[in-house]
PDB file of C-alpha atoms and ligand atoms in Angstrom:
ATOM      1  CA  MET A 146       0.000   0.000   0.000  1.00 83.00           C
ATOM      2  CA  VAL A 147       1.348   3.448  -0.935  1.00 88.00           C
ATOM      3  CA  LYS A 148       1.829   5.613   2.145  1.00 93.00           C
ATOM      4  CA  ILE A 149       1.203   9.337   1.898  1.00 95.00           C
ATOM      5  CA  GLY A 150       1.965  11.753   4.692  1.00 97.00           C
ATOM      6  CA  ILE A 151       0.030  14.995   4.819  1.00 97.00           C
ATOM      7  CA  PHE A 152       0.393  17.822   7.272  1.00 97.00           C
ATOM      8  CA  ASP A 153      -1.289  21.082   8.009  1.00 97.00           C
ATOM      9  CA  SER A 154      -1.164  23.629  10.804  1.00 97.00           C
ATOM     10  CA  GLY A 155      -4.456  22.167  11.998  1.00 94.00           C
ATOM     11  CA  ILE A 156      -7.675  20.802  10.580  1.00 94.00           C
ATOM     12  CA  GLY A 157      -7.611  22.699   7.269  1.00 95.00           C
ATOM     13  CA  GLY A 158      -5.653  19.973   5.494  1.00 96.00           C
ATOM     14  CA  ILE A 159      -8.751  17.783   5.764  1.00 94.00           C
ATOM     15  CA  THR A 160     -10.018  19.682   2.699  1.00 93.00           C
ATOM     16  CA  VAL A 161      -6.986  18.430   0.752  1.00 95.00           C
ATOM     17  CA  LEU A 162      -7.213  14.923   2.188  1.00 94.00           C
ATOM     18  CA  THR A 163     -10.907  14.710   1.237  1.00 90.00           C
ATOM     19  CA  GLU A 164     -10.077  15.579  -2.373  1.00 91.00           C
ATOM     20  CA  LEU A 165      -7.226  13.053  -2.388  1.00 91.00           C
ATOM     21  CA  CYS A 166      -9.447  10.291  -1.045  1.00 88.00           C
ATOM     22  CA  LYS A 167     -11.935  10.906  -3.862  1.00 86.00           C
ATOM     23  CA  ARG A 168      -9.188  10.416  -6.438  1.00 86.00           C
ATOM     24  CA  LEU A 169      -6.768   7.873  -4.963  1.00 85.00           C
ATOM     25  CA  LYS A 170      -7.950   4.554  -3.542  1.00 82.00           C
ATOM     26  CA  GLY A 171      -6.037   1.869  -1.723  1.00 85.00           C
ATOM     27  CA  VAL A 172      -3.737   4.418  -0.113  1.00 89.00           C
ATOM     28  CA  SER A 173      -2.583   4.623   3.486  1.00 91.00           C
ATOM     29  CA  TYR A 174      -2.729   8.263   4.614  1.00 93.00           C
ATOM     30  CA  PHE A 175      -1.023   9.681   7.701  1.00 95.00           C
ATOM     31  CA  TYR A 176      -2.549  13.031   8.619  1.00 95.00           C
ATOM     32  CA  LEU A 177      -0.812  15.329  11.069  1.00 96.00           C
ATOM     33  CA  GLY A 178      -2.482  18.538  12.252  1.00 95.00           C
ATOM     34  CA  ASP A 179      -0.260  20.841  14.283  1.00 96.00           C
ATOM     35  CA  THR A 180      -3.170  22.176  16.311  1.00 94.00           C
ATOM     36  CA  ALA A 181      -0.861  23.038  19.235  1.00 95.00           C
ATOM     37  CA  HIS A 182       0.758  25.738  17.084  1.00 96.00           C
ATOM     38  CA  LEU A 183      -2.157  26.986  14.966  1.00 95.00           C
ATOM     39  CA  PRO A 184      -2.231  29.563  13.413  1.00 97.00           C
ATOM     40  CA  TYR A 185       0.892  29.448  11.256  1.00 98.00           C
ATOM     41  CA  GLY A 186      -0.522  32.400   9.355  1.00 98.00           C
ATOM     42  CA  ALA A 187       0.343  34.812  12.171  1.00 97.00           C
ATOM     43  CA  LYS A 188       3.905  33.497  12.686  1.00 98.00           C
ATOM     44  CA  SER A 189       7.315  34.591  11.399  1.00 98.00           C
ATOM     45  CA  PRO A 190       8.962  32.770   8.462  1.00 98.00           C
ATOM     46  CA  SER A 191      11.556  31.142  10.751  1.00 98.00           C
ATOM     47  CA  GLN A 192       8.857  29.894  13.150  1.00 98.00           C
ATOM     48  CA  VAL A 193       6.855  28.439  10.247  1.00 98.00           C
ATOM     49  CA  GLN A 194       9.985  26.749   8.867  1.00 98.00           C
ATOM     50  CA  LYS A 195      10.905  25.224  12.228  1.00 98.00           C
ATOM     51  CA  LEU A 196       7.386  23.896  12.894  1.00 98.00           C
ATOM     52  CA  SER A 197       6.981  22.573   9.344  1.00 98.00           C
ATOM     53  CA  VAL A 198      10.263  20.654   9.462  1.00 98.00           C
ATOM     54  CA  GLU A 199       9.225  19.172  12.825  1.00 98.00           C
ATOM     55  CA  CYS A 200       5.897  17.994  11.359  1.00 98.00           C
ATOM     56  CA  ALA A 201       7.667  16.505   8.352  1.00 98.00           C
ATOM     57  CA  GLN A 202      10.089  14.664  10.654  1.00 98.00           C
ATOM     58  CA  VAL A 203       7.175  12.977  12.422  1.00 97.00           C
ATOM     59  CA  LEU A 204       5.811  11.751   9.072  1.00 97.00           C
ATOM     60  CA  LYS A 205       9.240  10.692   7.806  1.00 98.00           C
ATOM     61  CA  LYS A 206       9.401   8.297  10.752  1.00 97.00           C
ATOM     62  CA  LYS A 207       6.176   6.723   9.423  1.00 96.00           C
ATOM     63  CA  LYS A 208       8.157   5.800   6.304  1.00 97.00           C
ATOM     64  CA  VAL A 209       5.840   7.625   3.902  1.00 96.00           C
ATOM     65  CA  ASP A 210       6.416   7.344   0.139  1.00 94.00           C
ATOM     66  CA  ALA A 211       5.477  10.975  -0.417  1.00 94.00           C
ATOM     67  CA  LEU A 212       4.674  14.020   1.690  1.00 97.00           C
ATOM     68  CA  ILE A 213       2.078  16.701   1.031  1.00 97.00           C
ATOM     69  CA  VAL A 214       2.502  20.071   2.665  1.00 98.00           C
ATOM     70  CA  ALA A 215      -1.219  20.886   2.631  1.00 98.00           C
ATOM     71  CA  CYS A 216      -0.796  24.127   4.550  1.00 98.00           C
ATOM     72  CA  ASN A 217      -0.468  27.102   2.200  1.00 98.00           C
ATOM     73  CA  THR A 218       1.508  29.092   4.761  1.00 98.00           C
ATOM     74  CA  ALA A 219       4.006  26.231   5.207  1.00 98.00           C
ATOM     75  CA  SER A 220       4.161  25.657   1.440  1.00 98.00           C
ATOM     76  CA  SER A 221       4.869  29.363   0.894  1.00 98.00           C
ATOM     77  CA  LEU A 222       7.569  29.653   3.527  1.00 98.00           C
ATOM     78  CA  ALA A 223       9.025  26.238   4.288  1.00 98.00           C
ATOM     79  CA  LEU A 224       8.798  24.007   1.220  1.00 98.00           C
ATOM     80  CA  GLU A 225      12.536  24.053   0.484  1.00 98.00           C
ATOM     81  CA  ALA A 226      13.465  23.385   4.125  1.00 98.00           C
ATOM     82  CA  VAL A 227      11.024  20.454   4.243  1.00 98.00           C
ATOM     83  CA  ARG A 228      12.296  19.089   0.919  1.00 98.00           C
ATOM     84  CA  ALA A 229      15.907  19.227   2.124  1.00 98.00           C
ATOM     85  CA  MET A 230      15.003  17.302   5.270  1.00 98.00           C
ATOM     86  CA  MET A 231      12.835  14.703   3.479  1.00 98.00           C
ATOM     87  CA  HIS A 232      15.256  14.003   0.612  1.00 97.00           C
ATOM     88  CA  PRO A 233      14.901  11.714  -1.381  1.00 96.00           C
ATOM     89  CA  ILE A 234      11.188  11.343  -0.502  1.00 96.00           C
ATOM     90  CA  PRO A 235       9.095  13.509  -2.869  1.00 94.00           C
ATOM     91  CA  VAL A 236       7.430  16.514  -1.274  1.00 96.00           C
ATOM     92  CA  PHE A 237       4.403  18.224  -2.853  1.00 95.00           C
ATOM     93  CA  GLY A 238       3.456  21.783  -1.985  1.00 97.00           C
ATOM     94  CA  VAL A 239       0.217  23.583  -2.731  1.00 97.00           C
ATOM     95  CA  VAL A 240       1.404  26.838  -4.319  1.00 98.00           C
ATOM     96  CA  HIS A 241       2.284  25.541  -7.775  1.00 96.00           C
ATOM     97  CA  PRO A 242      -0.935  23.500  -8.338  1.00 96.00           C
ATOM     98  CA  GLY A 243      -3.034  26.409  -7.049  1.00 97.00           C
ATOM     99  CA  VAL A 244      -1.366  28.836  -9.440  1.00 97.00           C
ATOM    100  CA  GLN A 245      -1.812  26.427 -12.355  1.00 95.00           C
ATOM    101  CA  ALA A 246      -5.497  25.960 -11.549  1.00 95.00           C
ATOM    102  CA  ALA A 247      -6.053  29.718 -11.290  1.00 96.00           C
ATOM    103  CA  LEU A 248      -4.381  30.274 -14.671  1.00 93.00           C
ATOM    104  CA  SER A 249      -6.499  27.512 -16.226  1.00 92.00           C
ATOM    105  CA  ALA A 250      -9.574  29.279 -14.889  1.00 93.00           C
ATOM    106  CA  LEU A 251      -8.659  32.249 -17.082  1.00 89.00           C
ATOM    107  CA  GLU A 252      -9.564  30.150 -20.130  1.00 82.00           C
ATOM    108  CA  GLY A 253     -12.438  31.727 -21.954  1.00 78.00           C
ATOM    109  CA  MET A 254     -12.179  34.917 -19.898  1.00 80.00           C
ATOM    110  CA  LYS A 255      -9.355  36.475 -21.891  1.00 62.00           C
ATOM    111  CA  SER A 256     -10.826  39.188 -24.023  1.00 58.00           C
ATOM    112  CA  GLY A 257      -9.103  42.054 -25.813  1.00 61.00           C
ATOM    113  CA  ASP A 258      -7.379  44.570 -23.678  1.00 61.00           C
ATOM    114  CA  PHE A 259      -9.231  43.739 -20.504  1.00 73.00           C
ATOM    115  CA  GLU A 260      -7.347  43.461 -17.251  1.00 88.00           C
ATOM    116  CA  ILE A 261      -8.259  40.279 -15.391  1.00 92.00           C
ATOM    117  CA  PRO A 262      -7.138  40.205 -11.771  1.00 95.00           C
ATOM    118  CA  LEU A 263      -5.818  37.114 -10.019  1.00 96.00           C
ATOM    119  CA  LEU A 264      -6.850  37.515  -6.397  1.00 98.00           C
ATOM    120  CA  VAL A 265      -4.965  35.420  -3.830  1.00 98.00           C
ATOM    121  CA  LEU A 266      -6.976  34.973  -0.617  1.00 98.00           C
ATOM    122  CA  ALA A 267      -4.686  33.671   2.116  1.00 98.00           C
ATOM    123  CA  THR A 268      -3.197  34.149   5.562  1.00 98.00           C
ATOM    124  CA  ARG A 269      -1.049  37.182   6.333  1.00 98.00           C
ATOM    125  CA  ALA A 270       2.164  35.097   6.422  1.00 98.00           C
ATOM    126  CA  THR A 271       1.360  33.688   2.972  1.00 98.00           C
ATOM    127  CA  THR A 272       0.655  37.069   1.383  1.00 98.00           C
ATOM    128  CA  ARG A 273       3.747  38.583   3.064  1.00 98.00           C
ATOM    129  CA  SER A 274       5.916  35.828   1.595  1.00 98.00           C
ATOM    130  CA  GLN A 275       4.742  36.791  -1.919  1.00 97.00           C
ATOM    131  CA  ALA A 276       5.166  33.130  -2.883  1.00 98.00           C
ATOM    132  CA  TYR A 277       1.979  33.229  -4.975  1.00 98.00           C
ATOM    133  CA  ALA A 278       2.810  36.553  -6.630  1.00 97.00           C
ATOM    134  CA  LEU A 279       6.254  35.245  -7.632  1.00 97.00           C
ATOM    135  CA  ALA A 280       4.851  31.926  -8.860  1.00 97.00           C
ATOM    136  CA  PHE A 281       2.208  33.719 -10.975  1.00 95.00           C
ATOM    137  CA  GLU A 282       4.815  36.074 -12.388  1.00 93.00           C
ATOM    138  CA  LYS A 283       7.049  33.157 -13.379  1.00 93.00           C
ATOM    139  CA  GLU A 284       4.234  31.171 -15.021  1.00 92.00           C
ATOM    140  CA  ILE A 285       2.871  34.186 -16.891  1.00 89.00           C
ATOM    141  CA  ARG A 286       6.363  35.108 -18.147  1.00 86.00           C
ATOM    142  CA  PHE A 287       6.818  31.654 -19.684  1.00 83.00           C
ATOM    143  CA  CYS A 288       3.339  31.364 -21.191  1.00 80.00           C
ATOM    144  CA  PRO A 289       3.206  33.159 -24.567  1.00 74.00           C
ATOM    145  CA  GLN A 290      -0.618  33.405 -24.548  1.00 72.00           C
ATOM    146  CA  LEU A 291      -0.729  34.979 -21.123  1.00 77.00           C
ATOM    147  CA  LYS A 292       2.107  37.380 -21.864  1.00 71.00           C
ATOM    148  CA  LEU A 293      -0.304  39.254 -24.146  1.00 72.00           C
ATOM    149  CA  GLY A 294      -2.842  39.992 -21.448  1.00 79.00           C
ATOM    150  CA  ARG A 295      -2.805  41.946 -18.223  1.00 86.00           C
ATOM    151  CA  PHE A 296      -3.308  39.838 -15.123  1.00 91.00           C
ATOM    152  CA  PRO A 297      -2.498  41.838 -12.008  1.00 93.00           C
ATOM    153  CA  VAL A 298      -1.938  39.659  -8.946  1.00 96.00           C
ATOM    154  CA  LEU A 299      -3.757  41.015  -5.896  1.00 97.00           C
ATOM    155  CA  GLU A 300      -3.005  39.496  -2.511  1.00 97.00           C
ATOM    156  CA  GLN A 301      -5.596  39.763   0.229  1.00 98.00           C
ATOM    157  CA  PRO A 302      -4.758  38.580   3.737  1.00 98.00           C
ATOM    158  CA  CYS A 303      -7.924  37.355   5.471  1.00 98.00           C
ATOM    159  CA  SER A 304      -6.645  36.898   9.032  1.00 96.00           C
ATOM    160  CA  VAL A 305     -10.034  36.685  10.745  1.00 97.00           C
ATOM    161  CA  LEU A 306     -11.409  33.848   8.625  1.00 97.00           C
ATOM    162  CA  VAL A 307      -9.490  30.902  10.101  1.00 96.00           C
ATOM    163  CA  PRO A 308     -10.699  31.597  13.676  1.00 95.00           C
ATOM    164  CA  LEU A 309     -14.307  31.981  12.437  1.00 96.00           C
ATOM    165  CA  ILE A 310     -14.119  28.683  10.546  1.00 94.00           C
ATOM    166  CA  GLU A 311     -12.499  26.941  13.531  1.00 89.00           C
ATOM    167  CA  GLU A 312     -15.454  28.209  15.559  1.00 90.00           C
ATOM    168  CA  GLY A 313     -17.691  26.318  13.132  1.00 89.00           C
ATOM    169  CA  TRP A 314     -19.262  29.570  11.840  1.00 93.00           C
ATOM    170  CA  ILE A 315     -19.104  28.362   8.252  1.00 92.00           C
ATOM    171  CA  ASP A 316     -22.513  29.754   7.288  1.00 94.00           C
ATOM    172  CA  HIS A 317     -22.812  32.424   9.970  1.00 97.00           C
ATOM    173  CA  PRO A 318     -23.818  36.004   9.067  1.00 98.00           C
ATOM    174  CA  VAL A 319     -20.573  37.231  10.664  1.00 98.00           C
ATOM    175  CA  LEU A 320     -18.579  34.992   8.315  1.00 98.00           C
ATOM    176  CA  HIS A 321     -20.473  36.237   5.239  1.00 98.00           C
ATOM    177  CA  GLN A 322     -20.039  39.858   6.330  1.00 98.00           C
ATOM    178  CA  THR A 323     -16.307  39.356   6.936  1.00 98.00           C
ATOM    179  CA  VAL A 324     -15.763  37.711   3.546  1.00 98.00           C
ATOM    180  CA  ALA A 325     -17.685  40.554   1.864  1.00 98.00           C
ATOM    181  CA  GLU A 326     -15.524  43.105   3.682  1.00 98.00           C
ATOM    182  CA  TYR A 327     -12.286  41.466   2.531  1.00 98.00           C
ATOM    183  CA  VAL A 328     -13.292  41.259  -1.125  1.00 98.00           C
ATOM    184  CA  ARG A 329     -15.107  44.620  -1.337  1.00 98.00           C
ATOM    185  CA  PRO A 330     -12.146  46.742  -2.551  1.00 97.00           C
ATOM    186  CA  HIS A 331     -11.419  44.212  -5.296  1.00 97.00           C
ATOM    187  CA  LEU A 332     -15.051  43.872  -6.349  1.00 97.00           C
ATOM    188  CA  MET A 333     -15.384  47.666  -6.528  1.00 96.00           C
ATOM    189  CA  ARG A 334     -12.463  47.768  -8.958  1.00 95.00           C
ATOM    190  CA  TYR A 335     -13.139  44.649 -11.023  1.00 94.00           C
ATOM    191  CA  SER A 336     -16.478  43.098 -11.990  1.00 93.00           C
ATOM    192  CA  THR A 337     -14.758  39.830 -12.937  1.00 94.00           C
ATOM    193  CA  GLY A 338     -11.602  37.949 -12.074  1.00 96.00           C
ATOM    194  CA  VAL A 339     -10.189  34.738 -10.655  1.00 97.00           C
ATOM    195  CA  ALA A 340     -10.038  34.308  -6.884  1.00 98.00           C
ATOM    196  CA  LEU A 341      -7.748  31.589  -5.565  1.00 98.00           C
ATOM    197  CA  LEU A 342      -8.628  30.104  -2.184  1.00 97.00           C
ATOM    198  CA  ALA A 343      -5.010  29.845  -1.010  1.00 98.00           C
ATOM    199  CA  CYS A 344      -5.662  28.612   2.504  1.00 98.00           C
ATOM    200  CA  THR A 345      -6.596  25.094   3.545  1.00 96.00           C
ATOM    201  CA  HIS A 346      -9.650  26.288   5.474  1.00 96.00           C
ATOM    202  CA  TYR A 347     -11.290  28.281   2.701  1.00 96.00           C
ATOM    203  CA  PRO A 348     -12.774  25.428   0.610  1.00 94.00           C
ATOM    204  CA  TRP A 349     -15.250  25.031   3.494  1.00 93.00           C
ATOM    205  CA  ILE A 350     -16.513  28.544   2.782  1.00 96.00           C
ATOM    206  CA  HIS A 351     -16.351  28.312  -1.007  1.00 96.00           C
ATOM    207  CA  SER A 352     -20.015  29.307  -1.266  1.00 97.00           C
ATOM    208  CA  ALA A 353     -19.456  32.408   0.881  1.00 98.00           C
ATOM    209  CA  PHE A 354     -16.783  33.570  -1.588  1.00 98.00           C
ATOM    210  CA  GLU A 355     -19.063  32.765  -4.529  1.00 98.00           C
ATOM    211  CA  LYS A 356     -21.789  34.858  -2.979  1.00 98.00           C
ATOM    212  CA  ALA A 357     -19.437  37.745  -2.189  1.00 98.00           C
ATOM    213  CA  LEU A 358     -17.749  37.752  -5.601  1.00 98.00           C
ATOM    214  CA  PRO A 359     -20.527  37.476  -8.215  1.00 96.00           C
ATOM    215  CA  GLY A 360     -19.104  37.286 -11.733  1.00 93.00           C
ATOM    216  CA  TRP A 361     -15.762  35.944 -10.483  1.00 97.00           C
ATOM    217  CA  ARG A 362     -14.359  32.427 -10.823  1.00 97.00           C
ATOM    218  CA  ILE A 363     -13.432  30.864  -7.509  1.00 97.00           C
ATOM    219  CA  VAL A 364     -10.608  28.307  -7.569  1.00 97.00           C
ATOM    220  CA  ASN A 365     -10.335  25.688  -4.864  1.00 91.00           C
ATOM    221  CA  SER A 366      -6.664  24.886  -4.350  1.00 87.00           C
ATOM    222  CA  ALA A 367      -7.435  21.642  -2.451  1.00 91.00           C
ATOM    223  CA  GLN A 368      -8.811  20.124  -5.669  1.00 90.00           C
ATOM    224  CA  ALA A 369      -5.820  21.378  -7.650  1.00 90.00           C
ATOM    225  CA  VAL A 370      -3.346  19.806  -5.218  1.00 92.00           C
ATOM    226  CA  ALA A 371      -5.105  16.427  -5.284  1.00 91.00           C
ATOM    227  CA  GLN A 372      -5.220  16.481  -9.076  1.00 89.00           C
ATOM    228  CA  SER A 373      -1.494  17.273  -9.327  1.00 88.00           C
ATOM    229  CA  LEU A 374      -0.637  14.330  -7.089  1.00 88.00           C
ATOM    230  CA  VAL A 375      -2.761  11.944  -9.163  1.00 85.00           C
ATOM    231  CA  GLN A 376      -0.909  13.114 -12.276  1.00 85.00           C
ATOM    232  CA  SER A 377       2.532  12.860 -10.663  1.00 84.00           C
ATOM    233  CA  ASP A 378       5.065  10.110 -11.383  1.00 79.00           C
ATOM    234  CA  LEU A 379       4.054   8.474  -8.113  1.00 78.00           C
ATOM    235  CA  PHE A 380       0.647   7.479  -9.502  1.00 73.00           C
ATOM    236  CA  GLY A 381       1.072   8.038 -13.231  1.00 65.00           C
ATOM    237  CA  GLY A 382      -2.355   9.607 -13.643  1.00 55.00           C
ATOM    238  CA  SER A 383      -4.333   6.538 -12.584  1.00 55.00           C
ATOM    239  CA  ILE A 384      -6.337   5.677  -9.531  1.00 54.00           C
ATOM    240  CA  VAL A 385      -4.442   2.914  -7.746  1.00 55.00           C
ATOM    241  CA  SER A 386      -7.395   0.586  -7.416  1.00 59.00           C
ATOM    242  CA  GLU A 387     -11.016   1.640  -7.785  1.00 59.00           C
ATOM    243  CA  ASN A 388     -12.369  -0.818  -5.209  1.00 63.00           C
ATOM    244  CA  ASP A 389      -9.748  -0.552  -2.534  1.00 72.00           C
ATOM    245  CA  GLN A 390     -10.373   1.181   0.756  1.00 80.00           C
ATOM    246  CA  ASN A 391      -8.190   3.983   2.037  1.00 85.00           C
ATOM    247  CA  GLN A 392      -6.750   3.939   5.505  1.00 89.00           C
ATOM    248  CA  ILE A 393      -6.245   7.100   7.465  1.00 91.00           C
ATOM    249  CA  GLU A 394      -4.234   7.538  10.628  1.00 92.00           C
ATOM    250  CA  TRP A 395      -4.981  10.884  12.252  1.00 92.00           C
ATOM    251  CA  SER A 396      -2.819  12.707  14.745  1.00 93.00           C
ATOM    252  CA  PHE A 397      -3.006  16.178  16.211  1.00 93.00           C
ATOM    253  CA  THR A 398      -0.349  17.843  18.343  1.00 94.00           C
ATOM    254  CA  ASP A 399      -3.189  19.100  20.586  1.00 93.00           C
ATOM    255  CA  PRO A 400      -6.271  16.879  20.090  1.00 90.00           C
ATOM    256  CA  ASP A 401      -8.278  18.894  22.648  1.00 90.00           C
ATOM    257  CA  VAL A 402      -8.596  21.886  20.340  1.00 89.00           C
ATOM    258  CA  VAL A 403      -9.880  20.011  17.296  1.00 90.00           C
ATOM    259  CA  PRO A 404     -13.247  21.720  16.587  1.00 89.00           C
ATOM    260  CA  GLU A 405     -16.397  19.639  16.860  1.00 88.00           C
ATOM    261  CA  PHE A 406     -17.357  20.043  13.199  1.00 87.00           C
ATOM    262  CA  ALA A 407     -13.931  18.730  12.133  1.00 88.00           C
ATOM    263  CA  LYS A 408     -14.364  15.702  14.414  1.00 87.00           C
ATOM    264  CA  GLN A 409     -17.693  15.034  12.697  1.00 85.00           C
ATOM    265  CA  ILE A 410     -15.995  15.140   9.290  1.00 82.00           C
ATOM    266  CA  ILE A 411     -13.278  12.776  10.525  1.00 82.00           C
ATOM    267  CA  TYR A 412     -15.771  10.292  11.949  1.00 76.00           C
ATOM    268  CA  ASN A 413     -18.012  10.468   8.895  1.00 69.00           C
ATOM    269  CA  GLN A 414     -15.295   9.654   6.396  1.00 62.00           C
ATOM    270  CA  PRO A 415     -16.452   6.756   4.230  1.00 49.00           C
ATOM    271  CA  PHE A 416     -13.221   4.862   4.734  1.00 45.00           C
ATOM    272  CA  SER A 417     -11.511   2.992   7.504  1.00 42.00           C
ATOM    273  CA  LEU A 418      -9.889   4.965  10.285  1.00 44.00           C
ATOM    274  CA  CYS A 419      -6.968   4.107  12.495  1.00 42.00           C
ATOM    275  CA  LEU A 420      -6.952   6.633  15.317  1.00 37.00           C
TER     276      LEU A 420
HETATM  277  N1  DGL B  58      -3.309  26.033   7.209  1.00 73.89           N
HETATM  278  C1  DGL B  58      -3.110  27.458   7.051  1.00 73.89           C
HETATM  279  C2  DGL B  58      -2.947  27.779   5.552  1.00 73.89           C
HETATM  280  O1  DGL B  58      -3.365  27.043   4.685  1.00 73.89           O
HETATM  281  C3  DGL B  58      -4.238  28.265   7.647  1.00 73.89           C
HETATM  282  C4  DGL B  58      -4.298  28.207   9.148  1.00 73.89           C
HETATM  283  C5  DGL B  58      -3.114  28.838   9.837  1.00 73.89           C
HETATM  284  O2  DGL B  58      -2.966  30.074   9.822  1.00 73.89           O
HETATM  285  O3  DGL B  58      -2.322  28.079  10.395  1.00 73.89           O
HETATM  286  O4  DGL B  58      -2.366  28.787   5.239  1.00 73.89           O
END
């Protein structure tokens, strides 16, 4: 059985794991949520690097065949440090697949001289790192079709959203109002664009972003990450075995702070659990 390690600063990586489980069967997943140190998004780059390497070390001891850094903040700030420590085990980050998915979403939107914004919604540490802005710039520079258009990258830190989601306020008026407040300046300037949910928690509030950004395309980076892993050399683009069950071993550095709604998701997974 292929073993895949996946870590996040907390419960958010469950959004990535859920997408993986839909696409890859017969896999043994080891999920580590660093709930004792959440949020990474408010920490310094060196703190994020230290914590990320520590998480990866725990999963390396499980003898995983590949590691996924599901956390966008860790992927933005610590991917190279984690890769160096895990070598030669392949390490997959979330920035590159997210950027690719956002650029694919531009298909059919490119028209004449129009400016189409690429809005990165993420934690403050992620936007400060400019990892997404640099990755977009690089991709756009090497893509002849995109070089002709104007695709400004806008980065919006949404610091209050993770605590609201952790509180379980996924469909709460306060959540909807907060999302609207974050996107308002961008919506006032652009009636259309691509918004990339560049934080593990945000796929849970996908509909809130859709509601707040009418006319925009919303890209879920959890789906993009799962798709990139399926297409990687590790799996060669095929589901391992359609009928096989997945196994998941969950661990959290502080299990007491795992929110109730996340526990429900964990216990309702349609696959076997080893806790
Ligand atoms: N997992 C983090 C991310 O995807 C969000 C939560 C945090 O700030 O630690 O950026």
